[in-house]
């Protein structure tokens, strides 16, 4: 176990705080660490892909879960896996794909641990069909503040408080997860362009029911009649018969001989030090124009590897460095069906400010999860990355928070680094229930984080 204090940040590389990392290698070490935590408590941390301060703990401990990474059992017939909380989605894909199974939900990166996926109740491009990650969790073992290990099952208050609870109800040690059957390591992908935001929303509303996965990249630099123009990508897992189609994917012959490999590509990492301002209005404008123009107006049935479809940025290690030392702010919100005008206003506002965001994604959410602090609710969600050093960014996002709250929407806590606490109750109606359960379960604040202090969770 480490005793040195080190600076810790989220993936956004903003607002570092000093904490004592404790690398846990066994359940016994986990129990000892929780019982021996200091006055500032501790928070579990996986691979550090939360953008904000959810896995930081100024002056306290950060429990590194990544060494707890065993896959204990796979039910290859029923399609479930029992594994440690520190197992990554990447590792599960390596293990499960050769057996004909895939993770039920994956966010935009596969470098997320199972514990992190549950604690943030992550969502993916299939939310309109499959919901968030917690829908597929059968049970988990939770180490609570009293040093006891509890088995937590679906339908209980502790399950609903923990899924989306950002690690504040305890430390997940193991989980049993239901899986998605697949026949190949490929996706059958349809791509089309939308001329503006209204055109995009019509295409999503009328066509999503025919696809398991659906996601749209929006050009937030476009203005006027082109505001909200987008590239819509939708698809599903390709059946084995797709491997017989010639000319669809390089290497398909090897795929026929080895039908379920997982071989994601990888590019060199950006330099550790890049010039400030590399991501700016000019460079993003050029990138967005090129991306939109190069996208097909309409293309169907293209075969694409799973890694390229779900996680294109994972092929570039430490891609967050392109924003420079100032870091990046991820802003993600959701507004419900019937609040389309609020979404239009926000998109027009961001576009009018000429915000340099080359990563902006719009999706439709399906049914909400029962998690008290789970982010997804039925409606429209937009996620965008912005340079943290952008002048006026804080004031702009504060105003957008007000717009989202007034529309009955919410901001994603797993990505957040700056939401004002007075808006939290309006966004999360079960907040008081969460606080009450946490106060009863952990009255001394054993599990705490910079996020929990900032938002008084």
Short mmCIF file of C-alpha atoms in Angstrom, two decimals:
data_model
loop_
_atom_site.label_atom_id
_atom_site.label_comp_id
_atom_site.label_asym_id
_atom_site.label_seq_id
_atom_site.Cartn_x
_atom_site.Cartn_y
_atom_site.Cartn_z
CA UNK A 1 0.00 0.00 0.00
CA UNK A 2 1.25 3.47 -0.92
CA UNK A 3 1.43 6.21 1.72
CA UNK A 4 2.67 9.07 -0.47
CA UNK A 5 0.35 11.94 -1.34
CA UNK A 6 0.12 12.68 -5.06
CA UNK A 7 -1.89 15.03 -7.28
CA UNK A 8 -5.02 13.40 -8.69
CA UNK A 9 -7.28 14.60 -11.50
CA UNK A 10 -10.05 13.24 -13.65
CA UNK A 11 -9.71 12.57 -17.38
CA UNK A 12 -10.32 16.25 -17.99
CA UNK A 13 -7.04 17.09 -16.21
CA UNK A 14 -8.59 20.04 -14.39
CA UNK A 15 -8.57 21.03 -10.70
CA UNK A 16 -5.99 18.55 -9.31
CA UNK A 17 -6.10 17.80 -5.61
CA UNK A 18 -3.63 15.85 -3.46
CA UNK A 19 -4.64 12.45 -2.11
CA UNK A 20 -3.04 9.29 -0.77
CA UNK A 21 -3.41 6.43 -3.29
CA UNK A 22 -3.90 3.00 -1.76
CA UNK A 23 -3.55 0.15 -4.26
CA UNK A 24 -5.68 -2.78 -3.12
CA UNK A 25 -4.62 -6.31 -4.05
CA UNK A 26 -7.06 -8.41 -2.05
CA UNK A 27 -10.44 -8.17 -0.35
CA UNK A 28 -8.66 -8.34 2.99
CA UNK A 29 -6.60 -5.28 2.08
CA UNK A 30 -9.80 -3.52 1.03
CA UNK A 31 -11.46 -4.19 4.39
CA UNK A 32 -8.34 -3.04 6.26
CA UNK A 33 -8.12 0.14 4.15
CA UNK A 34 -11.75 1.07 4.81
CA UNK A 35 -11.47 0.40 8.53
CA UNK A 36 -8.20 2.33 8.73
CA UNK A 37 -9.14 5.32 6.61
CA UNK A 38 -8.13 8.76 7.88
CA UNK A 39 -10.24 11.72 8.88
CA UNK A 40 -10.81 12.72 5.24
CA UNK A 41 -12.12 9.30 4.23
CA UNK A 42 -11.56 7.60 0.88
CA UNK A 43 -13.14 6.99 -2.51
CA UNK A 44 -12.79 4.00 -4.87
CA UNK A 45 -11.09 4.78 -8.21
CA UNK A 46 -10.76 2.66 -11.31
CA UNK A 47 -9.06 3.74 -14.53
CA UNK A 48 -9.70 7.44 -14.00
CA UNK A 49 -11.97 8.08 -17.02
CA UNK A 50 -14.50 10.25 -15.17
CA UNK A 51 -13.81 13.74 -16.50
CA UNK A 52 -14.40 15.63 -13.27
CA UNK A 53 -13.75 15.17 -9.56
CA UNK A 54 -15.84 12.07 -8.81
CA UNK A 55 -12.73 9.96 -8.04
CA UNK A 56 -10.67 12.65 -6.29
CA UNK A 57 -10.45 13.17 -2.53
CA UNK A 58 -8.45 16.17 -1.36
CA UNK A 59 -6.45 15.36 1.76
CA UNK A 60 -7.82 11.84 2.01
CA UNK A 61 -7.36 8.45 0.40
CA UNK A 62 -8.09 7.19 -3.09
CA UNK A 63 -8.61 3.41 -3.23
CA UNK A 64 -7.04 2.10 -6.45
CA UNK A 65 -9.19 -0.87 -7.51
CA UNK A 66 -7.34 -1.90 -10.65
CA UNK A 67 -5.37 -4.77 -9.08
CA UNK A 68 -8.66 -6.46 -8.14
CA UNK A 69 -9.08 -7.68 -11.70
CA UNK A 70 -10.00 -11.36 -11.71
CA UNK A 71 -12.68 -12.89 -13.89
CA UNK A 72 -14.07 -15.53 -11.53
CA UNK A 73 -16.69 -17.36 -13.59
CA UNK A 74 -18.38 -17.20 -16.99
CA UNK A 75 -21.69 -18.87 -17.72
CA UNK A 76 -21.14 -19.43 -21.44
CA UNK A 77 -24.62 -20.91 -21.89
CA UNK A 78 -26.68 -18.45 -19.87
CA UNK A 79 -24.53 -15.45 -20.74
CA UNK A 80 -23.34 -13.96 -17.46
CA UNK A 81 -20.00 -13.18 -15.87
CA UNK A 82 -18.84 -12.89 -12.26
CA UNK A 83 -15.78 -10.68 -11.93
CA UNK A 84 -13.92 -8.28 -9.68
CA UNK A 85 -14.83 -4.60 -9.73
CA UNK A 86 -11.40 -3.69 -11.11
CA UNK A 87 -11.85 -5.68 -14.32
CA UNK A 88 -12.06 -3.33 -17.31
CA UNK A 89 -14.57 -3.52 -20.13
CA UNK A 90 -11.56 -3.94 -22.42
CA UNK A 91 -10.52 -7.08 -20.57
CA UNK A 92 -14.05 -8.46 -20.62
CA UNK A 93 -14.20 -7.98 -24.39
CA UNK A 94 -10.96 -9.92 -24.77
CA UNK A 95 -12.31 -12.77 -22.68
CA UNK A 96 -15.95 -12.83 -23.77
CA UNK A 97 -15.90 -12.23 -27.52
CA UNK A 98 -14.29 -15.62 -28.34
CA UNK A 99 -17.18 -17.20 -26.41
CA UNK A 100 -19.83 -15.31 -28.39
CA UNK A 101 -20.71 -12.68 -25.77
CA UNK A 102 -20.31 -8.92 -25.47
CA UNK A 103 -20.74 -6.40 -22.67
CA UNK A 104 -24.38 -5.25 -22.49
CA UNK A 105 -23.58 -1.52 -22.41
CA UNK A 106 -20.40 0.33 -23.24
CA UNK A 107 -19.70 4.06 -23.04
CA UNK A 108 -17.35 5.89 -25.41
CA UNK A 109 -14.30 4.22 -23.85
CA UNK A 110 -13.68 0.57 -23.00
CA UNK A 111 -11.12 1.60 -20.37
CA UNK A 112 -13.72 1.69 -17.61
CA UNK A 113 -13.85 -0.78 -14.75
CA UNK A 114 -16.92 -2.76 -13.83
CA UNK A 115 -17.05 -0.95 -10.49
CA UNK A 116 -16.89 2.39 -12.29
CA UNK A 117 -19.57 1.33 -14.78
CA UNK A 118 -21.91 0.53 -11.90
CA UNK A 119 -20.97 3.54 -9.77
CA UNK A 120 -21.60 5.92 -12.67
CA UNK A 121 -24.37 3.74 -14.17
CA UNK A 122 -22.84 4.32 -17.58
CA UNK A 123 -24.85 4.45 -20.79
CA UNK A 124 -24.05 3.89 -24.45
CA UNK A 125 -25.49 4.24 -27.91
CA UNK A 126 -28.01 1.47 -27.17
CA UNK A 127 -29.78 3.18 -24.27
CA UNK A 128 -33.02 3.52 -26.24
CA UNK A 129 -33.05 -0.30 -26.43
CA UNK A 130 -30.98 -1.65 -23.53
CA UNK A 131 -31.00 1.08 -20.89
CA UNK A 132 -28.00 1.85 -18.72
CA UNK A 133 -25.45 -0.57 -17.28
CA UNK A 134 -27.32 -1.21 -14.02
CA UNK A 135 -30.21 -2.84 -15.88
CA UNK A 136 -27.87 -5.75 -16.66
CA UNK A 137 -26.30 -6.11 -13.21
CA UNK A 138 -27.76 -9.08 -11.35
CA UNK A 139 -25.98 -8.47 -8.04
CA UNK A 140 -22.77 -7.16 -6.53
CA UNK A 141 -20.76 -7.41 -3.33
CA UNK A 142 -20.42 -4.07 -1.53
CA UNK A 143 -17.92 -3.26 1.21
CA UNK A 144 -19.68 -0.69 3.38
CA UNK A 145 -18.35 1.87 5.84
CA UNK A 146 -18.63 -0.51 8.79
CA UNK A 147 -16.13 -2.88 7.17
CA UNK A 148 -18.77 -5.48 6.32
CA UNK A 149 -19.31 -7.04 2.89
CA UNK A 150 -22.93 -7.19 1.75
CA UNK A 151 -24.49 -8.96 -1.21
CA UNK A 152 -26.73 -6.42 -2.94
CA UNK A 153 -29.43 -7.47 -5.38
CA UNK A 154 -31.65 -5.64 -7.81
CA UNK A 155 -34.83 -4.11 -6.45
CA UNK A 156 -33.36 -3.06 -3.10
CA UNK A 157 -32.78 0.53 -1.90
CA UNK A 158 -29.04 -0.10 -1.55
CA UNK A 159 -28.84 -1.30 -5.16
CA UNK A 160 -30.66 1.80 -6.38
CA UNK A 161 -28.49 4.12 -4.28
CA UNK A 162 -25.24 2.49 -5.41
CA UNK A 163 -25.97 2.34 -9.17
CA UNK A 164 -25.17 5.89 -10.14
CA UNK A 165 -24.10 6.71 -6.58
CA UNK A 166 -20.52 7.61 -7.61
CA UNK A 167 -18.86 5.27 -5.10
CA UNK A 168 -20.36 7.01 -2.08
CA UNK A 169 -22.34 4.09 -0.63
CA UNK A 170 -19.33 1.78 -0.42
CA UNK A 171 -16.72 -0.12 -2.40
CA UNK A 172 -17.95 -2.62 -4.98
CA UNK A 173 -15.76 -5.74 -4.84
CA UNK A 174 -17.41 -8.12 -7.32
CA UNK A 175 -20.38 -8.05 -9.68
CA UNK A 176 -22.45 -10.48 -11.72
CA UNK A 177 -23.47 -9.05 -15.09
CA UNK A 178 -25.81 -10.35 -17.81
CA UNK A 179 -24.23 -10.27 -21.28
CA UNK A 180 -25.22 -9.62 -24.91
CA UNK A 181 -24.88 -12.52 -27.41
CA UNK A 182 -22.96 -11.81 -30.64
CA UNK A 183 -21.92 -13.90 -33.64
CA UNK A 184 -18.98 -11.86 -34.97
CA UNK A 185 -16.55 -9.13 -33.85
CA UNK A 186 -18.07 -6.83 -36.47
CA UNK A 187 -20.81 -4.23 -36.65
CA UNK A 188 -23.15 -3.63 -39.57
CA UNK A 189 -23.25 0.15 -39.81
CA UNK A 190 -25.50 2.65 -41.59
CA UNK A 191 -24.36 6.26 -41.92
CA UNK A 192 -26.23 9.34 -43.14
CA UNK A 193 -25.97 13.10 -42.99
CA UNK A 194 -28.58 15.41 -41.44
CA UNK A 195 -28.76 18.97 -42.76
CA UNK A 196 -29.70 20.59 -39.41
CA UNK A 197 -30.86 19.80 -35.89
CA UNK A 198 -34.54 19.41 -36.76
CA UNK A 199 -33.70 17.04 -39.59
CA UNK A 200 -31.51 15.05 -37.20
CA UNK A 201 -34.19 14.76 -34.52
CA UNK A 202 -36.74 13.55 -37.08
CA UNK A 203 -34.32 10.88 -38.32
CA UNK A 204 -33.56 9.74 -34.78
CA UNK A 205 -37.22 9.67 -33.74
CA UNK A 206 -38.48 7.77 -36.78
CA UNK A 207 -35.54 5.43 -37.35
CA UNK A 208 -34.00 4.48 -34.01
CA UNK A 209 -36.38 1.61 -33.36
CA UNK A 210 -34.73 -0.28 -36.20
CA UNK A 211 -31.24 -0.19 -34.64
CA UNK A 212 -29.66 -1.41 -31.43
CA UNK A 213 -27.07 1.40 -31.45
CA UNK A 214 -27.62 4.97 -32.59
CA UNK A 215 -25.44 8.05 -32.10
CA UNK A 216 -25.03 11.36 -33.92
CA UNK A 217 -21.99 13.61 -34.14
CA UNK A 218 -23.07 17.28 -34.31
CA UNK A 219 -21.09 20.10 -35.88
CA UNK A 220 -21.47 22.74 -33.18
CA UNK A 221 -19.51 25.22 -35.26
CA UNK A 222 -22.22 25.33 -37.93
CA UNK A 223 -24.60 28.29 -37.76
CA UNK A 224 -27.59 29.74 -39.55
CA UNK A 225 -29.67 27.27 -41.55
CA UNK A 226 -27.01 24.59 -40.93
CA UNK A 227 -27.16 24.83 -37.13
CA UNK A 228 -27.00 21.33 -35.69
CA UNK A 229 -26.01 19.61 -38.89
CA UNK A 230 -24.81 16.13 -38.08
CA UNK A 231 -23.54 12.74 -39.12
CA UNK A 232 -25.81 9.97 -37.85
CA UNK A 233 -24.30 6.53 -37.30
CA UNK A 234 -26.45 3.53 -36.43
CA UNK A 235 -25.85 -0.18 -36.39
CA UNK A 236 -26.08 -3.60 -34.83
CA UNK A 237 -23.85 -6.61 -34.28
CA UNK A 238 -23.22 -8.26 -37.63
CA UNK A 239 -24.44 -11.85 -38.04
CA UNK A 240 -22.05 -14.59 -39.12
CA UNK A 241 -23.49 -14.52 -42.64
CA UNK A 242 -22.04 -11.02 -43.05
CA UNK A 243 -18.53 -12.51 -43.14
CA UNK A 244 -19.34 -14.04 -46.51
CA UNK A 245 -19.96 -10.68 -48.16
CA UNK A 246 -16.89 -9.79 -50.24
CA UNK A 247 -15.19 -6.41 -50.19
CA UNK A 248 -16.91 -5.07 -47.11
CA UNK A 249 -13.99 -5.10 -44.66
CA UNK A 250 -10.28 -5.64 -45.03
CA UNK A 251 -9.25 -8.82 -43.25
CA UNK A 252 -12.65 -10.48 -43.51
CA UNK A 253 -10.97 -13.69 -44.68
CA UNK A 254 -9.09 -13.87 -41.38
CA UNK A 255 -12.35 -13.10 -39.58
CA UNK A 256 -13.98 -16.12 -41.25
CA UNK A 257 -11.16 -18.37 -40.08
CA UNK A 258 -11.08 -16.83 -36.59
CA UNK A 259 -14.67 -15.64 -36.23
CA UNK A 260 -14.55 -13.87 -32.87
CA UNK A 261 -11.20 -12.12 -32.34
CA UNK A 262 -10.79 -8.84 -30.50
CA UNK A 263 -7.88 -6.92 -32.04
CA UNK A 264 -8.33 -3.18 -31.54
CA UNK A 265 -5.93 -0.92 -33.41
CA UNK A 266 -3.64 1.50 -31.65
CA UNK A 267 -1.90 4.72 -32.65
CA UNK A 268 1.02 6.56 -31.01
CA UNK A 269 0.15 8.73 -28.02
CA UNK A 270 0.30 12.51 -28.40
CA UNK A 271 3.42 14.14 -26.90
CA UNK A 272 3.27 14.79 -23.18
CA UNK A 273 3.57 18.54 -23.85
CA UNK A 274 1.63 20.18 -26.66
CA UNK A 275 1.30 23.87 -27.52
CA UNK A 276 -1.55 25.63 -25.74
CA UNK A 277 -4.48 26.56 -27.93
CA UNK A 278 -4.12 23.64 -30.34
CA UNK A 279 -7.86 23.08 -30.03
CA UNK A 280 -9.31 26.45 -31.06
CA UNK A 281 -12.10 27.89 -33.17
CA UNK A 282 -10.06 27.72 -36.38
CA UNK A 283 -8.73 24.17 -36.04
CA UNK A 284 -12.06 22.78 -34.85
CA UNK A 285 -13.91 24.61 -37.60
CA UNK A 286 -11.68 23.04 -40.24
CA UNK A 287 -11.92 19.60 -38.65
CA UNK A 288 -15.72 19.75 -38.41
CA UNK A 289 -16.12 20.95 -41.99
CA UNK A 290 -13.92 18.12 -43.26
CA UNK A 291 -15.67 15.51 -41.14
CA UNK A 292 -19.12 16.54 -42.30
CA UNK A 293 -18.17 16.77 -45.98
CA UNK A 294 -16.36 13.42 -45.98
CA UNK A 295 -19.29 11.57 -44.41
CA UNK A 296 -21.52 9.74 -46.89
CA UNK A 297 -24.93 11.22 -47.57
CA UNK A 298 -26.33 7.73 -47.08
CA UNK A 299 -24.51 4.41 -46.77
CA UNK A 300 -25.85 1.09 -45.49
CA UNK A 301 -24.43 -2.22 -44.37
CA UNK A 302 -20.78 -1.27 -43.97
CA UNK A 303 -18.89 -3.73 -41.79
CA UNK A 304 -16.78 -2.20 -39.07
CA UNK A 305 -14.78 -3.67 -36.21
CA UNK A 306 -16.31 -3.40 -32.77
CA UNK A 307 -13.40 -1.30 -31.45
CA UNK A 308 -13.68 1.21 -34.30
CA UNK A 309 -17.46 1.53 -33.97
CA UNK A 310 -17.63 1.96 -30.20
CA UNK A 311 -14.24 3.36 -29.15
CA UNK A 312 -12.37 5.19 -31.92
CA UNK A 313 -10.55 7.48 -29.48
CA UNK A 314 -9.25 4.54 -27.44
CA UNK A 315 -6.85 3.89 -30.29
CA UNK A 316 -4.99 7.09 -29.32
CA UNK A 317 -3.52 6.74 -25.79
CA UNK A 318 -3.81 9.90 -23.68
CA UNK A 319 -5.76 11.71 -26.40
CA UNK A 320 -6.90 14.20 -23.74
CA UNK A 321 -3.46 15.81 -24.00
CA UNK A 322 -4.48 17.58 -27.22
CA UNK A 323 -6.25 20.18 -25.08
CA UNK A 324 -2.96 21.23 -23.49
CA UNK A 325 -2.18 21.70 -19.82
CA UNK A 326 -5.43 23.60 -19.24
CA UNK A 327 -7.42 20.41 -19.70
CA UNK A 328 -10.90 19.75 -21.05
CA UNK A 329 -14.40 20.13 -19.63
CA UNK A 330 -17.01 17.53 -20.58
CA UNK A 331 -20.54 18.95 -20.44
CA UNK A 332 -23.36 16.45 -20.76
CA UNK A 333 -27.03 17.09 -20.11
CA UNK A 334 -30.38 15.49 -20.84
CA UNK A 335 -33.79 17.08 -21.40
CA UNK A 336 -37.00 15.10 -21.69
CA UNK A 337 -39.24 14.44 -24.64
CA UNK A 338 -41.38 17.51 -25.17
CA UNK A 339 -38.43 19.78 -24.36
CA UNK A 340 -37.03 19.87 -27.88
CA UNK A 341 -37.18 23.67 -27.95
CA UNK A 342 -34.84 23.79 -24.93
CA UNK A 343 -32.41 21.57 -26.84
CA UNK A 344 -32.66 23.85 -29.87
CA UNK A 345 -31.96 26.92 -27.76
CA UNK A 346 -28.91 25.33 -26.16
CA UNK A 347 -27.47 24.17 -29.49
CA UNK A 348 -28.05 27.63 -31.01
CA UNK A 349 -26.41 29.20 -27.99
CA UNK A 350 -23.30 27.02 -28.20
CA UNK A 351 -23.05 27.47 -31.96
CA UNK A 352 -23.54 31.23 -31.63
CA UNK A 353 -20.66 31.39 -29.17
CA UNK A 354 -18.51 29.57 -31.76
CA UNK A 355 -17.42 27.10 -29.09
CA UNK A 356 -14.54 24.89 -30.34
CA UNK A 357 -15.95 21.40 -29.77
CA UNK A 358 -14.89 18.68 -32.18
CA UNK A 359 -16.43 16.00 -29.95
CA UNK A 360 -20.19 16.59 -29.63
CA UNK A 361 -22.63 13.68 -29.52
CA UNK A 362 -26.43 13.62 -29.48
CA UNK A 363 -28.41 10.50 -28.51
CA UNK A 364 -31.92 9.52 -27.49
CA UNK A 365 -32.41 7.94 -24.09
CA UNK A 366 -34.98 5.26 -23.38
CA UNK A 367 -36.48 4.29 -20.03
CA UNK A 368 -34.82 5.61 -16.89
CA UNK A 369 -32.95 3.32 -14.53
CA UNK A 370 -34.12 3.05 -10.90
CA UNK A 371 -30.82 4.43 -9.59
CA UNK A 372 -31.50 7.48 -7.45
CA UNK A 373 -28.62 9.45 -8.96
CA UNK A 374 -28.53 7.70 -12.34
CA UNK A 375 -28.24 10.26 -15.11
CA UNK A 376 -30.34 8.88 -18.01
CA UNK A 377 -34.04 9.77 -18.26
CA UNK A 378 -36.17 9.46 -21.42
CA UNK A 379 -35.29 12.26 -23.80
CA UNK A 380 -32.37 13.88 -25.59
CA UNK A 381 -28.80 13.92 -24.32
CA UNK A 382 -25.97 16.05 -25.69
CA UNK A 383 -22.33 15.60 -24.64
CA UNK A 384 -19.55 17.95 -25.72
CA UNK A 385 -15.91 18.57 -24.85
CA UNK A 386 -14.58 22.10 -24.51
CA UNK A 387 -11.12 23.47 -23.65
CA UNK A 388 -11.15 24.37 -19.97
CA UNK A 389 -9.24 27.58 -20.70
CA UNK A 390 -11.90 28.88 -23.12
CA UNK A 391 -12.70 32.50 -22.09
CA UNK A 392 -16.14 32.83 -20.52
CA UNK A 393 -16.71 29.07 -20.35
CA UNK A 394 -17.73 29.00 -16.69
CA UNK A 395 -20.39 31.68 -17.12
CA UNK A 396 -21.74 30.03 -20.29
CA UNK A 397 -22.09 26.62 -18.65
CA UNK A 398 -23.72 28.13 -15.56
CA UNK A 399 -26.36 29.65 -17.83
CA UNK A 400 -26.83 26.35 -19.64
CA UNK A 401 -27.29 24.62 -16.28
CA UNK A 402 -30.14 27.03 -15.53
CA UNK A 403 -31.72 26.27 -18.91
CA UNK A 404 -31.42 22.52 -18.38
CA UNK A 405 -32.87 22.67 -14.86
CA UNK A 406 -35.77 24.87 -16.01
CA UNK A 407 -36.58 22.25 -18.66
CA UNK A 408 -36.66 19.49 -16.04
CA UNK A 409 -33.36 18.05 -17.23
CA UNK A 410 -30.14 17.15 -15.49
CA UNK A 411 -26.37 17.29 -15.82
CA UNK A 412 -24.31 14.07 -15.73
CA UNK A 413 -22.46 13.79 -12.40
CA UNK A 414 -19.88 11.33 -13.75
CA UNK A 415 -18.62 14.01 -16.14
CA UNK A 416 -19.21 17.07 -13.99
CA UNK A 417 -16.55 19.29 -12.46
CA UNK A 418 -18.36 22.58 -11.82
CA UNK A 419 -22.15 22.27 -11.24
CA UNK A 420 -23.52 24.54 -8.50
CA UNK A 421 -25.07 22.55 -5.62
CA UNK A 422 -28.28 24.61 -5.46
CA UNK A 423 -29.39 23.15 -8.81
CA UNK A 424 -28.85 19.53 -7.83
CA UNK A 425 -32.21 18.88 -6.12
CA UNK A 426 -34.12 20.20 -9.13
CA UNK A 427 -32.21 17.84 -11.40
CA UNK A 428 -32.28 14.73 -9.19
CA UNK A 429 -35.62 14.30 -7.36
CA UNK A 430 -34.37 11.32 -5.30
CA UNK A 431 -31.46 13.34 -3.88
CA UNK A 432 -32.95 13.51 -0.37
CA UNK A 433 -33.44 9.72 -0.34
CA UNK A 434 -29.81 9.26 -1.35
CA UNK A 435 -28.57 11.61 1.35
CA UNK A 436 -30.70 9.92 4.00
CA UNK A 437 -29.51 6.42 3.12
CA UNK A 438 -25.90 7.56 2.98
CA UNK A 439 -26.19 9.27 6.37
CA UNK A 440 -27.56 6.06 7.89
CA UNK A 441 -25.08 3.76 6.15
CA UNK A 442 -21.99 5.94 6.53
CA UNK A 443 -22.52 8.52 9.31
CA UNK A 444 -18.79 9.29 9.66
CA UNK A 445 -18.21 9.91 5.96
CA UNK A 446 -15.83 7.02 5.35
CA UNK A 447 -16.60 7.21 1.63
CA UNK A 448 -16.22 10.75 0.39
CA UNK A 449 -14.88 12.64 -2.62
CA UNK A 450 -14.29 16.11 -3.98
CA UNK A 451 -17.57 15.71 -5.89
CA UNK A 452 -19.52 14.80 -2.76
CA UNK A 453 -18.12 17.78 -0.83
CA UNK A 454 -18.74 20.21 -3.68
CA UNK A 455 -22.36 19.10 -4.14
CA UNK A 456 -23.04 18.12 -0.50
CA UNK A 457 -24.05 14.62 -1.49
#
